[in-house]
């Protein structure tokens, strides 16, 4: 039935079929069981064959109902007494182990040992001293009339030899009784006394330690009883576990017969007591004997072995019917009950599974709805974040562009102001000392001539000029001046200098007017770009800054204001600067040549700069 349920069959149907089959079989087995109970003694082999054959017809495997002995769960106990030396007595008494006896594994205990007596081999070395002394004395007597005074085999030799023999004899008579044990001392086989643990000295050569018994340790003893009939005639097997302690070693040795006698008496007493106990039980109640109170059983056994041995504990560790067929009959209702419980449990699990799957589906749908709502919220928040980021980015970029244009316009206005001031200062300087500019101009012309001197072409002039004013030959200085564009004219004419000097006062006044504005600009601790009010438009402020720059004066790529007035009177300066071909000369000459035009530069104020 168990195999059918395991293979996937319906447990309820299998249980019903088993109940019907068991009910019909029980009705037909009444006489058979009675006859089998009456004929138990006819042969165990035929009975076992009958019991095995009958379950096999029902489709049940007898191997599913093994006995405890077949499973190795019960091990018998045997007692042993060993003959060991006195030094090894304590170890032997406290040692137990397993061994094989008659093909079975048994547990061996040793509650008593037989110690070995004195050995004459240990006395042989000192006895040889006597033999050697006798031979030596005989030899010395043939030579000397007084052998007792001989230095080798005299009286002192015999004293030392006898002392050595006495010491060895005393040492061999010293006996050490192990802790927790008692020793029985006999003289010619008669018990003299019983001594406890410690040192015992036996001087008499007729006394010896015959037995050493452990009286403290509690030894375990397992007594299995097989094939004991119950009240209904069904045989049962029971394992009884006993713990005993030897309380009186004298009674144990001489009354119970030591280890062998006690083991036989204990096995017989346990078998008799257990069989009487089993005979009072019904076959169906055999399993209930495990773990029940064994006080009465323990008291019956103690009455038989006191005062030699005290049984301290007794437990029934295993009890079952010995008949395999009967075990199968007892197991059938249990199998049906287990099958019903298995079916009920399986059905409950199936219902629980369906319920859990429904709950899981519902929770999964709820989780999907929650996930969709969360994703929608995330998308909404993400869109709001992107919009806010884009709005703030555009606002920041517009504000940055506005401030950049404002700063650039203000910087250009300030640069134009400073450059106009510089041009006016240079114009004043050139008007006061035109010789310095003339000297610098001629110096630059000479430097340019030196640079092109090595690169002049080789020219050959044949004849003079057409008008005949020049002699034949080449004027390299004139040629070089022509190459660099110099025709020998002056930098400033008298008319130019007069025009510049006429406007000197006007330029000086303009310089003085700008000094306060430039000083305030240099000493100002405010940033170049003023912070914009909160209500100011982001983009609308840019044209205002640009207009401010235009109001301050538009400038070209060089930063010079385009509305700085006309540059009339400076054509000669600019032409001379272009002829020189030098950046430095252009700056110097341009500065000087702009003196006349500095008056046309418009006046700037702090309001225009802002």
Coordinates of C-alpha atoms in Angstrom, one line a residue:
X1 CA 0.0 0.0 0.0
X2 CA 2.8 2.4 0.8
X3 CA 4.4 1.7 -2.6
X4 CA 1.1 2.3 -4.3
X5 CA 0.7 5.7 -2.6
X6 CA 4.3 6.5 -3.4
X7 CA 3.8 5.6 -7.1
X8 CA 1.0 8.3 -7.4
X9 CA -2.2 6.2 -6.7
X10 CA -5.2 7.7 -4.9
X11 CA -4.5 7.3 -1.2
X12 CA -8.2 7.1 -0.3
X13 CA -8.9 4.3 -2.8
X14 CA -5.8 2.4 -1.7
X15 CA -6.8 2.7 2.0
X16 CA -10.4 1.5 1.3
X17 CA -9.2 -1.5 -0.6
X18 CA -6.7 -2.3 2.1
X19 CA -9.4 -2.1 4.8
X20 CA -11.8 -4.3 2.9
X21 CA -9.0 -6.9 2.2
X22 CA -7.9 -6.8 5.9
X23 CA -11.5 -7.2 7.1
X24 CA -12.1 -10.3 4.9
X25 CA -8.7 -11.8 5.8
X26 CA -9.3 -11.3 9.6
X27 CA -12.6 -13.1 9.4
X28 CA -11.0 -16.1 7.7
X29 CA -7.9 -16.3 9.9
X30 CA -9.5 -17.0 13.2
X31 CA -9.2 -20.7 13.2
X32 CA -5.8 -20.6 11.5
X33 CA -4.4 -18.3 14.2
X34 CA -5.8 -20.5 16.9
X35 CA -4.2 -23.6 15.3
X36 CA -0.9 -21.8 14.8
X37 CA -1.0 -20.8 18.4
X38 CA -1.6 -24.4 19.5
X39 CA 1.2 -25.7 17.2
X40 CA 4.0 -23.3 17.9
X41 CA 6.2 -26.0 19.2
X42 CA 6.0 -28.1 16.0
X43 CA 8.8 -26.2 14.3
X44 CA 10.0 -22.6 13.9
X45 CA 11.2 -23.2 10.4
X46 CA 7.8 -24.2 9.1
X47 CA 6.1 -21.4 11.0
X48 CA 8.5 -18.7 9.6
X49 CA 7.9 -20.1 6.1
X50 CA 4.2 -19.9 6.6
X51 CA 4.4 -16.3 7.9
X52 CA 6.5 -15.2 5.1
X53 CA 4.4 -17.0 2.4
X54 CA 1.1 -15.5 3.7
X55 CA 2.1 -11.8 3.5
X56 CA 3.6 -12.3 0.1
X57 CA 0.2 -13.5 -1.2
X58 CA -1.2 -10.2 0.0
X59 CA 1.4 -8.2 -1.9
X60 CA 3.3 -7.0 1.2
X61 CA 7.1 -7.2 1.5
X62 CA 8.3 -9.0 4.7
X63 CA 11.6 -7.1 4.4
X64 CA 9.6 -4.0 5.6
X65 CA 9.2 -5.5 9.0
X66 CA 12.7 -6.5 10.3
X67 CA 13.3 -7.3 14.0
X68 CA 15.6 -5.3 16.2
X69 CA 18.2 -8.1 16.2
X70 CA 18.2 -8.0 12.4
X71 CA 18.8 -4.3 12.3
X72 CA 21.7 -4.5 14.8
X73 CA 20.0 -2.3 17.4
X74 CA 20.5 -4.6 20.3
X75 CA 23.9 -5.9 21.5
X76 CA 24.3 -8.5 24.2
X77 CA 26.8 -8.0 27.1
X78 CA 29.3 -10.5 28.4
X79 CA 31.5 -10.4 31.5
X80 CA 35.2 -11.3 31.6
X81 CA 37.8 -11.7 34.3
X82 CA 41.4 -11.1 33.2
X83 CA 44.7 -12.2 34.7
X84 CA 47.0 -9.2 34.6
X85 CA 49.9 -7.8 36.6
X86 CA 49.2 -5.5 39.6
X87 CA 50.4 -2.5 37.7
X88 CA 47.7 -3.0 34.9
X89 CA 44.8 -3.9 37.2
X90 CA 43.4 -0.4 37.4
X91 CA 43.4 0.0 33.6
X92 CA 41.8 -3.4 33.0
X93 CA 39.0 -2.7 35.5
X94 CA 38.0 0.6 33.9
X95 CA 38.2 -0.6 30.4
X96 CA 35.3 -1.9 28.2
X97 CA 34.9 -2.6 24.5
X98 CA 33.3 -4.6 21.7
X99 CA 34.3 -8.0 20.4
X100 CA 32.9 -10.7 18.2
X101 CA 31.7 -13.9 20.0
X102 CA 30.0 -16.7 18.1
X103 CA 29.8 -14.6 15.0
X104 CA 27.9 -11.7 16.8
X105 CA 29.1 -8.3 18.1
X106 CA 29.0 -8.2 21.9
X107 CA 29.9 -5.7 24.6
X108 CA 32.5 -6.9 27.1
X109 CA 33.0 -5.6 30.6
X110 CA 35.6 -6.6 33.3
X111 CA 34.4 -6.0 36.9
X112 CA 37.2 -8.2 38.4
X113 CA 40.8 -9.1 37.7
X114 CA 43.1 -11.9 38.9
X115 CA 46.5 -10.3 39.7
X116 CA 49.7 -12.2 39.0
X117 CA 51.8 -13.3 42.1
X118 CA 55.4 -12.9 42.9
X119 CA 57.8 -14.0 40.2
X120 CA 61.0 -15.9 41.1
X121 CA 62.6 -14.6 37.9
X122 CA 62.8 -11.2 39.6
X123 CA 64.6 -12.8 42.6
X124 CA 67.1 -14.6 40.4
X125 CA 69.7 -11.8 40.2
X126 CA 69.9 -11.5 44.0
X127 CA 69.9 -15.3 44.4
X128 CA 72.9 -15.4 42.1
X129 CA 74.8 -13.3 44.7
X130 CA 74.4 -16.2 47.2
X131 CA 75.6 -18.8 44.7
X132 CA 78.6 -16.5 43.8
X133 CA 79.3 -16.0 47.5
X134 CA 79.2 -19.7 48.2
X135 CA 81.6 -20.6 45.4
X136 CA 83.9 -17.7 46.3
X137 CA 84.0 -18.7 50.0
X138 CA 84.8 -22.3 49.0
X139 CA 87.7 -21.2 46.9
X140 CA 89.0 -18.8 49.5
X141 CA 88.7 -21.5 52.2
X142 CA 91.2 -23.8 50.3
X143 CA 93.7 -21.0 50.3
X144 CA 93.1 -19.0 53.6
X145 CA 92.3 -20.4 57.0
X146 CA 89.9 -17.5 57.9
X147 CA 87.5 -16.8 54.9
X148 CA 85.4 -14.4 57.0
X149 CA 88.1 -11.8 56.9
X150 CA 88.7 -12.1 53.2
X151 CA 88.3 -8.7 51.4
X152 CA 86.2 -10.1 48.6
X153 CA 84.0 -12.9 50.1
X154 CA 84.2 -12.0 53.8
X155 CA 81.5 -11.3 56.3
X156 CA 80.6 -8.0 54.7
X157 CA 79.8 -9.7 51.4
X158 CA 77.2 -11.9 53.0
X159 CA 75.6 -9.0 54.8
X160 CA 75.2 -7.0 51.6
X161 CA 73.9 -10.0 49.7
X162 CA 71.3 -10.7 52.4
X163 CA 70.3 -7.0 52.5
X164 CA 69.8 -7.0 48.7
X165 CA 67.6 -10.2 48.9
X166 CA 65.5 -8.7 51.7
X167 CA 65.0 -5.4 49.8
X168 CA 63.9 -7.2 46.6
X169 CA 61.6 -9.4 48.6
X170 CA 60.1 -6.4 50.4
X171 CA 59.7 -4.5 47.1
X172 CA 57.8 -7.4 45.5
X173 CA 55.6 -7.7 48.5
X174 CA 54.4 -4.1 48.1
X175 CA 51.0 -4.1 46.4
X176 CA 49.1 -1.0 45.1
X177 CA 45.3 -1.4 45.1
X178 CA 43.7 1.0 42.5
X179 CA 41.3 3.7 43.6
X180 CA 37.7 2.5 43.8
X181 CA 38.7 -1.1 44.2
X182 CA 39.1 -3.7 47.0
X183 CA 41.6 -6.5 47.1
X184 CA 41.0 -10.0 48.6
X185 CA 44.2 -11.3 50.3
X186 CA 44.4 -15.1 50.8
X187 CA 46.8 -17.5 52.5
X188 CA 46.9 -21.0 51.1
X189 CA 43.5 -20.1 49.4
X190 CA 41.9 -19.0 52.6
X191 CA 40.6 -15.4 52.8
X192 CA 42.7 -13.5 55.3
X193 CA 41.4 -9.9 54.9
X194 CA 39.9 -7.4 52.4
X195 CA 41.8 -4.2 51.9
X196 CA 40.8 -1.0 50.3
X197 CA 42.7 1.2 47.8
X198 CA 46.2 2.2 48.7
X199 CA 49.5 0.4 49.5
X200 CA 49.6 -3.0 51.1
X201 CA 52.9 -4.8 52.1
X202 CA 52.9 -8.6 52.1
X203 CA 56.0 -9.9 53.8
X204 CA 54.8 -13.5 54.2
X205 CA 55.6 -15.5 51.1
X206 CA 52.3 -17.5 51.6
X207 CA 50.1 -14.5 51.3
X208 CA 49.0 -13.1 47.9
X209 CA 46.4 -10.9 46.3
X210 CA 43.9 -13.3 44.8
X211 CA 41.2 -10.9 43.5
X212 CA 40.8 -7.2 42.8
X213 CA 37.1 -6.1 42.5
X214 CA 35.9 -2.6 41.4
X215 CA 33.2 -1.6 44.0
X216 CA 32.5 1.9 42.8
X217 CA 31.8 1.8 39.1
X218 CA 28.3 0.9 37.8
X219 CA 28.6 -1.5 35.0
X220 CA 26.0 -1.7 32.1
X221 CA 24.5 -5.1 31.2
X222 CA 22.1 -5.7 28.3
X223 CA 20.1 -8.9 28.6
X224 CA 18.0 -9.7 25.5
X225 CA 15.2 -12.3 25.9
X226 CA 14.0 -14.0 22.7
X227 CA 10.9 -16.0 21.9
X228 CA 9.1 -15.4 25.2
X229 CA 5.3 -16.4 24.9
X230 CA 2.7 -13.8 25.8
X231 CA -0.7 -14.3 27.4
X232 CA -2.2 -15.1 24.0
X233 CA 0.6 -17.4 22.9
X234 CA 2.3 -15.0 20.6
X235 CA 6.1 -15.0 21.1
X236 CA 7.8 -11.7 21.9
X237 CA 11.4 -10.4 22.2
X238 CA 12.4 -7.9 24.9
X239 CA 15.8 -6.2 25.6
X240 CA 16.4 -5.3 29.3
X241 CA 19.1 -2.9 30.1
X242 CA 20.5 -3.2 33.7
X243 CA 23.2 -1.2 35.7
X244 CA 24.8 -3.0 38.6
X245 CA 27.5 -2.3 41.2
X246 CA 29.4 -4.8 43.3
X247 CA 28.9 -3.8 46.9
X248 CA 30.5 -6.8 48.8
X249 CA 33.5 -8.3 47.0
X250 CA 33.6 -11.3 49.4
X251 CA 30.0 -12.4 48.7
X252 CA 30.5 -11.6 45.0
X253 CA 33.5 -14.0 44.7
X254 CA 32.6 -16.8 47.1
X255 CA 28.8 -16.7 47.0
X256 CA 27.9 -15.8 43.5
X257 CA 30.9 -17.5 42.0
X258 CA 32.8 -14.4 40.8
X259 CA 32.3 -13.3 37.2
X260 CA 31.3 -16.5 35.6
X261 CA 28.8 -17.5 38.2
X262 CA 27.3 -14.0 38.5
X263 CA 26.8 -13.7 34.7
X264 CA 25.0 -17.1 34.6
X265 CA 22.9 -16.3 37.6
X266 CA 22.0 -12.8 36.3
X267 CA 21.1 -14.0 32.8
X268 CA 18.9 -16.8 34.3
X269 CA 17.2 -14.4 36.7
X270 CA 16.6 -11.8 34.1
X271 CA 15.2 -14.4 31.6
X272 CA 12.9 -15.9 34.2
X273 CA 11.7 -12.5 35.4
X274 CA 11.2 -11.1 31.9
X275 CA 9.4 -14.2 30.7
X276 CA 7.0 -14.1 33.7
X277 CA 6.4 -10.4 32.9
X278 CA 5.8 -11.1 29.2
X279 CA 3.4 -13.9 30.0
X280 CA 1.2 -11.4 31.9
X281 CA 0.9 -9.1 28.8
X282 CA -1.3 -9.3 25.8
X283 CA 0.4 -9.5 22.4
X284 CA -1.0 -6.2 21.3
X285 CA 0.4 -4.5 24.4
X286 CA 4.0 -5.6 23.9
X287 CA 5.1 -2.3 22.4
X288 CA 3.7 -0.5 25.5
X289 CA 6.2 -2.2 27.7
X290 CA 9.0 0.1 26.4
X291 CA 9.8 2.7 29.0
X292 CA 7.2 1.6 31.6
X293 CA 8.0 1.4 35.3
X294 CA 10.4 -1.4 36.2
X295 CA 10.5 -0.8 39.9
X296 CA 8.9 -4.2 40.8
X297 CA 11.3 -6.0 38.3
X298 CA 14.3 -4.2 39.9
X299 CA 13.2 -5.2 43.4
X300 CA 12.8 -8.8 42.4
X301 CA 16.3 -9.0 41.0
X302 CA 17.9 -7.2 44.0
X303 CA 16.3 -9.8 46.3
X304 CA 18.3 -12.5 44.5
X305 CA 21.7 -10.8 44.4
X306 CA 22.0 -8.8 47.6
X307 CA 24.2 -8.1 49.4
X308 CA 26.9 -9.0 46.9
X309 CA 25.6 -6.9 44.0
X310 CA 23.3 -3.9 43.9
X311 CA 21.2 -3.4 40.8
X312 CA 20.8 0.4 40.5
X313 CA 18.7 0.8 37.3
X314 CA 16.6 -1.3 34.9
X315 CA 14.9 -0.2 31.7
X316 CA 13.1 -2.1 28.9
X317 CA 14.8 -0.6 25.8
X318 CA 13.0 -2.7 23.1
X319 CA 9.9 -4.9 22.9
X320 CA 8.3 -6.4 19.8
X321 CA 6.5 -9.6 18.7
X322 CA 8.9 -12.2 17.5
X323 CA 6.4 -13.4 14.9
X324 CA 6.9 -11.5 11.6
X325 CA 3.4 -12.2 10.4
X326 CA 1.9 -10.8 13.6
X327 CA 4.1 -7.7 13.2
X328 CA 2.6 -7.3 9.8
X329 CA -0.9 -7.7 11.2
X330 CA -0.3 -5.1 13.8
X331 CA 1.2 -2.7 11.2
X332 CA -1.7 -3.0 8.8
X333 CA -4.1 -0.6 10.7
X334 CA -1.2 1.7 11.3
X335 CA -0.4 1.7 7.6
X336 CA -4.1 2.5 6.8
X337 CA -4.1 5.3 9.4
X338 CA -0.8 6.7 7.9
X339 CA -2.3 6.5 4.4
X340 CA -5.4 8.4 5.6
X341 CA -3.2 11.0 7.2
X342 CA -1.1 11.2 4.1
X343 CA -4.2 11.7 1.9
X344 CA -5.6 14.3 4.3
X345 CA -2.3 16.1 4.5
X346 CA -2.0 16.0 0.7
X347 CA -5.5 17.3 0.2
X348 CA -4.8 20.1 2.8
X349 CA -1.6 20.9 0.9
X350 CA -3.5 21.1 -2.4
X351 CA -6.1 23.4 -0.9
X352 CA -3.4 25.5 0.6
X353 CA -1.5 25.6 -2.7
X354 CA -4.6 26.8 -4.6
X355 CA -5.4 29.4 -1.9
X356 CA -1.8 30.6 -1.9
X357 CA -1.7 30.8 -5.7
X358 CA -4.9 32.9 -5.7
X359 CA -3.5 35.2 -3.1
X360 CA -0.2 35.4 -5.0
X361 CA -2.1 36.3 -8.2
X362 CA -4.1 38.9 -6.4
X363 CA -1.0 40.4 -4.8
X364 CA 0.9 40.3 -8.1
X365 CA -1.9 42.2 -9.8
X366 CA -1.9 44.7 -7.0
X367 CA 1.8 45.0 -7.3
X368 CA 1.6 45.6 -11.0
X369 CA -1.0 48.4 -10.4
X370 CA 1.2 50.0 -7.8
X371 CA 4.2 49.7 -10.2
X372 CA 2.3 51.4 -13.0
X373 CA 1.3 54.2 -10.7
X374 CA 4.8 54.6 -9.5
X375 CA 6.1 54.6 -13.0
X376 CA 3.6 57.3 -14.0
X377 CA 4.6 59.4 -11.0
X378 CA 8.2 58.9 -11.9
X379 CA 7.5 60.0 -15.5
X380 CA 5.6 63.0 -14.4
X381 CA 8.3 64.1 -11.9
X382 CA 11.0 63.5 -14.5
X383 CA 9.1 65.7 -17.0
X384 CA 8.8 68.4 -14.4
X385 CA 12.5 68.1 -13.5
X386 CA 13.5 68.3 -17.2
X387 CA 11.2 71.3 -17.7
X388 CA 12.6 73.0 -14.6
X389 CA 16.2 72.2 -15.6
X390 CA 15.6 73.5 -19.2
X391 CA 14.0 76.7 -17.9
X392 CA 16.7 77.4 -15.4
X393 CA 19.3 76.6 -18.0
X394 CA 17.8 79.0 -20.5
X395 CA 17.5 81.6 -17.8
X396 CA 21.1 81.2 -16.7
X397 CA 22.3 81.3 -20.3
X398 CA 20.3 84.5 -21.0
X399 CA 21.6 86.1 -17.8
X400 CA 25.1 85.0 -18.7
X401 CA 24.8 86.5 -22.2
X402 CA 23.3 89.7 -20.8
X403 CA 26.1 90.1 -18.2
X404 CA 28.7 89.2 -20.8
X405 CA 27.4 91.9 -23.3
X406 CA 27.1 94.4 -20.5
X407 CA 30.7 93.6 -19.3
X408 CA 32.0 93.7 -22.8
X409 CA 30.3 97.0 -23.6
X410 CA 31.5 98.6 -20.4
X411 CA 35.0 97.2 -21.0
X412 CA 35.1 98.7 -24.5
X413 CA 33.8 102.0 -23.2
X414 CA 36.4 102.1 -20.5
X415 CA 39.1 101.1 -23.0
X416 CA 37.9 103.8 -25.4
X417 CA 38.1 106.3 -22.6
X418 CA 41.6 105.3 -21.6
X419 CA 42.8 105.2 -25.2
X420 CA 41.4 108.7 -25.8
X421 CA 43.2 109.9 -22.7
X422 CA 46.4 108.3 -23.9
X423 CA 46.1 109.9 -27.3
X424 CA 45.6 113.3 -25.8
X425 CA 48.6 112.8 -23.5
X426 CA 50.7 111.7 -26.4
X427 CA 49.6 114.7 -28.5
X428 CA 50.6 117.0 -25.6
X429 CA 53.9 115.3 -25.3
X430 CA 54.5 115.6 -29.1
X431 CA 53.6 119.3 -29.1
X432 CA 56.0 120.1 -26.3
X433 CA 59.0 118.1 -27.7
X434 CA 58.7 117.4 -31.5
X435 CA 62.5 116.9 -31.7
X436 CA 62.2 113.7 -29.7
X437 CA 59.7 112.3 -32.2
X438 CA 61.9 113.5 -35.1
X439 CA 64.9 111.7 -33.5
X440 CA 63.0 108.5 -33.0
X441 CA 61.6 108.6 -36.5
X442 CA 65.1 109.1 -38.0
X443 CA 66.4 106.3 -35.8
X444 CA 63.8 103.9 -37.0
X445 CA 64.6 104.8 -40.6
X446 CA 68.3 104.0 -40.0
X447 CA 67.4 100.7 -38.4
X448 CA 65.3 99.8 -41.4
X449 CA 68.2 100.7 -43.7
X450 CA 70.6 98.5 -41.7
X451 CA 68.2 95.6 -42.0
X452 CA 67.8 95.9 -45.8
X453 CA 71.5 96.7 -46.5
X454 CA 72.5 93.0 -46.9
X455 CA 69.6 92.4 -49.2
X456 CA 70.2 95.2 -51.7
X457 CA 70.5 94.0 -55.3
X458 CA 73.6 94.5 -57.3
X459 CA 73.0 97.4 -59.7
X460 CA 75.2 98.7 -62.5
X461 CA 74.5 102.2 -63.7
X462 CA 76.1 103.2 -67.0
X463 CA 76.4 106.9 -67.5
X464 CA 74.9 109.7 -65.6
X465 CA 71.3 110.9 -65.2
X466 CA 69.4 112.5 -68.0
X467 CA 69.8 116.0 -66.8
X468 CA 73.5 115.5 -66.2
X469 CA 73.4 116.7 -62.6
X470 CA 74.7 113.4 -61.1
X471 CA 78.0 111.8 -61.8
X472 CA 78.3 108.2 -63.1
X473 CA 77.9 105.6 -60.4
X474 CA 75.4 104.1 -57.9
X475 CA 74.1 106.0 -54.8
X476 CA 73.3 103.1 -52.5
X477 CA 72.0 105.3 -49.7
X478 CA 69.5 106.9 -51.9
X479 CA 68.6 103.5 -53.4
X480 CA 68.0 102.1 -49.9
X481 CA 65.9 105.1 -49.0
X482 CA 63.8 104.6 -52.1
X483 CA 63.4 100.9 -51.2
X484 CA 62.0 101.6 -47.8
X485 CA 59.9 104.5 -49.1
X486 CA 61.9 107.4 -47.6
X487 CA 62.2 110.5 -49.7
X488 CA 64.0 112.7 -47.3
X489 CA 61.1 114.8 -46.1
X490 CA 60.5 116.1 -42.6
X491 CA 58.2 114.3 -40.2
X492 CA 56.3 117.5 -39.1
X493 CA 56.1 120.7 -41.1
X494 CA 55.9 124.1 -39.4
X495 CA 52.2 124.3 -40.3
X496 CA 51.5 121.0 -38.6
X497 CA 53.3 122.0 -35.4
X498 CA 51.5 125.3 -35.4
X499 CA 48.1 123.6 -35.7
X500 CA 49.0 121.3 -32.9
X501 CA 50.2 124.1 -30.6
X502 CA 47.0 126.0 -31.2
X503 CA 44.9 123.1 -29.8
X504 CA 47.3 122.3 -27.0
X505 CA 45.2 124.1 -24.4
X506 CA 42.0 122.5 -25.4
X507 CA 43.6 119.0 -25.2
X508 CA 45.1 119.7 -21.8
X509 CA 41.7 120.8 -20.5
X510 CA 40.2 117.6 -21.8
X511 CA 42.9 115.5 -20.1
X512 CA 42.3 117.3 -16.8
X513 CA 38.6 116.7 -17.1
X514 CA 39.1 112.9 -17.6
X515 CA 41.5 112.5 -14.7
X516 CA 38.8 112.5 -12.1
X517 CA 36.7 110.1 -14.1
X518 CA 39.6 107.7 -14.6
X519 CA 40.6 108.0 -11.0
X520 CA 37.2 107.1 -9.8
X521 CA 37.2 104.1 -12.3
X522 CA 40.5 102.8 -11.0
X523 CA 39.7 103.2 -7.3
X524 CA 36.2 101.8 -7.5
X525 CA 35.7 98.7 -5.3
X526 CA 32.5 97.6 -7.0
X527 CA 32.5 94.9 -9.7
X528 CA 32.7 95.9 -13.3
X529 CA 29.2 94.5 -14.0
X530 CA 26.7 95.8 -11.5
X531 CA 24.2 93.2 -10.1
X532 CA 20.9 93.4 -11.9
X533 CA 17.7 93.9 -10.0
X534 CA 15.4 90.9 -9.5
X535 CA 12.6 92.4 -11.7
X536 CA 14.8 93.2 -14.7
X537 CA 14.1 91.3 -17.9
X538 CA 16.5 88.6 -18.9
X539 CA 17.1 89.6 -22.5
X540 CA 15.7 93.1 -22.7
X541 CA 18.8 94.5 -20.8
X542 CA 21.2 93.5 -23.5
X543 CA 20.2 96.3 -26.0
X544 CA 20.5 98.8 -23.2
X545 CA 24.1 97.8 -22.6
X546 CA 24.8 98.0 -26.3
X547 CA 23.2 101.4 -26.5
X548 CA 25.4 102.5 -23.6
X549 CA 28.4 101.4 -25.5
X550 CA 27.2 103.2 -28.6
X551 CA 26.5 106.3 -26.5
X552 CA 30.1 106.1 -25.2
X553 CA 31.4 106.0 -28.7
X554 CA 31.6 103.2 -31.2
X555 CA 35.0 101.6 -31.7
X556 CA 36.5 99.6 -34.5
X557 CA 38.6 96.5 -34.1
X558 CA 41.5 98.5 -32.6
X559 CA 39.5 100.0 -29.8
X560 CA 39.9 103.6 -31.1
X561 CA 36.6 105.5 -31.0
X562 CA 35.3 106.1 -34.5
X563 CA 33.7 109.3 -33.4
X564 CA 36.9 110.9 -32.1
X565 CA 36.7 113.7 -34.6
X566 CA 38.5 114.2 -37.9
X567 CA 42.1 113.3 -38.2
X568 CA 42.9 116.1 -40.6
X569 CA 46.4 117.2 -40.3
X570 CA 47.6 113.7 -39.4
X571 CA 47.9 112.4 -43.0
X572 CA 51.6 113.1 -43.1
X573 CA 52.0 111.2 -39.8
X574 CA 50.1 108.1 -41.0
X575 CA 52.0 108.1 -44.3
X576 CA 55.3 108.3 -42.6
X577 CA 54.3 105.5 -40.2
X578 CA 53.3 103.3 -43.1
X579 CA 56.6 104.0 -44.9
X580 CA 58.6 103.0 -41.8
X581 CA 56.9 99.5 -41.8
X582 CA 57.5 99.1 -38.1
X583 CA 54.9 98.5 -35.4
X584 CA 56.8 100.6 -32.9
X585 CA 57.2 103.5 -35.2
X586 CA 53.6 103.4 -36.2
X587 CA 52.6 103.6 -32.5
X588 CA 54.9 106.5 -31.8
X589 CA 54.2 108.5 -34.9
X590 CA 50.5 107.8 -34.7
X591 CA 50.5 109.1 -31.1
X592 CA 52.2 112.2 -32.2
X593 CA 50.1 112.7 -35.3
X594 CA 46.8 112.4 -33.4
X595 CA 47.5 115.4 -31.4
X596 CA 45.5 117.5 -33.8
X597 CA 42.6 115.2 -33.8
X598 CA 42.3 114.6 -30.1
X599 CA 40.1 117.5 -29.8
X600 CA 37.3 115.8 -31.7
X601 CA 37.0 112.9 -29.2
X602 CA 33.7 113.2 -27.3
X603 CA 33.6 113.7 -23.6
X604 CA 32.7 110.6 -21.5
X605 CA 31.1 110.6 -18.1
X606 CA 30.3 107.8 -15.5
X607 CA 26.6 108.0 -16.5
X608 CA 27.5 107.2 -20.1
X609 CA 29.8 104.3 -19.0
X610 CA 27.0 102.7 -17.0

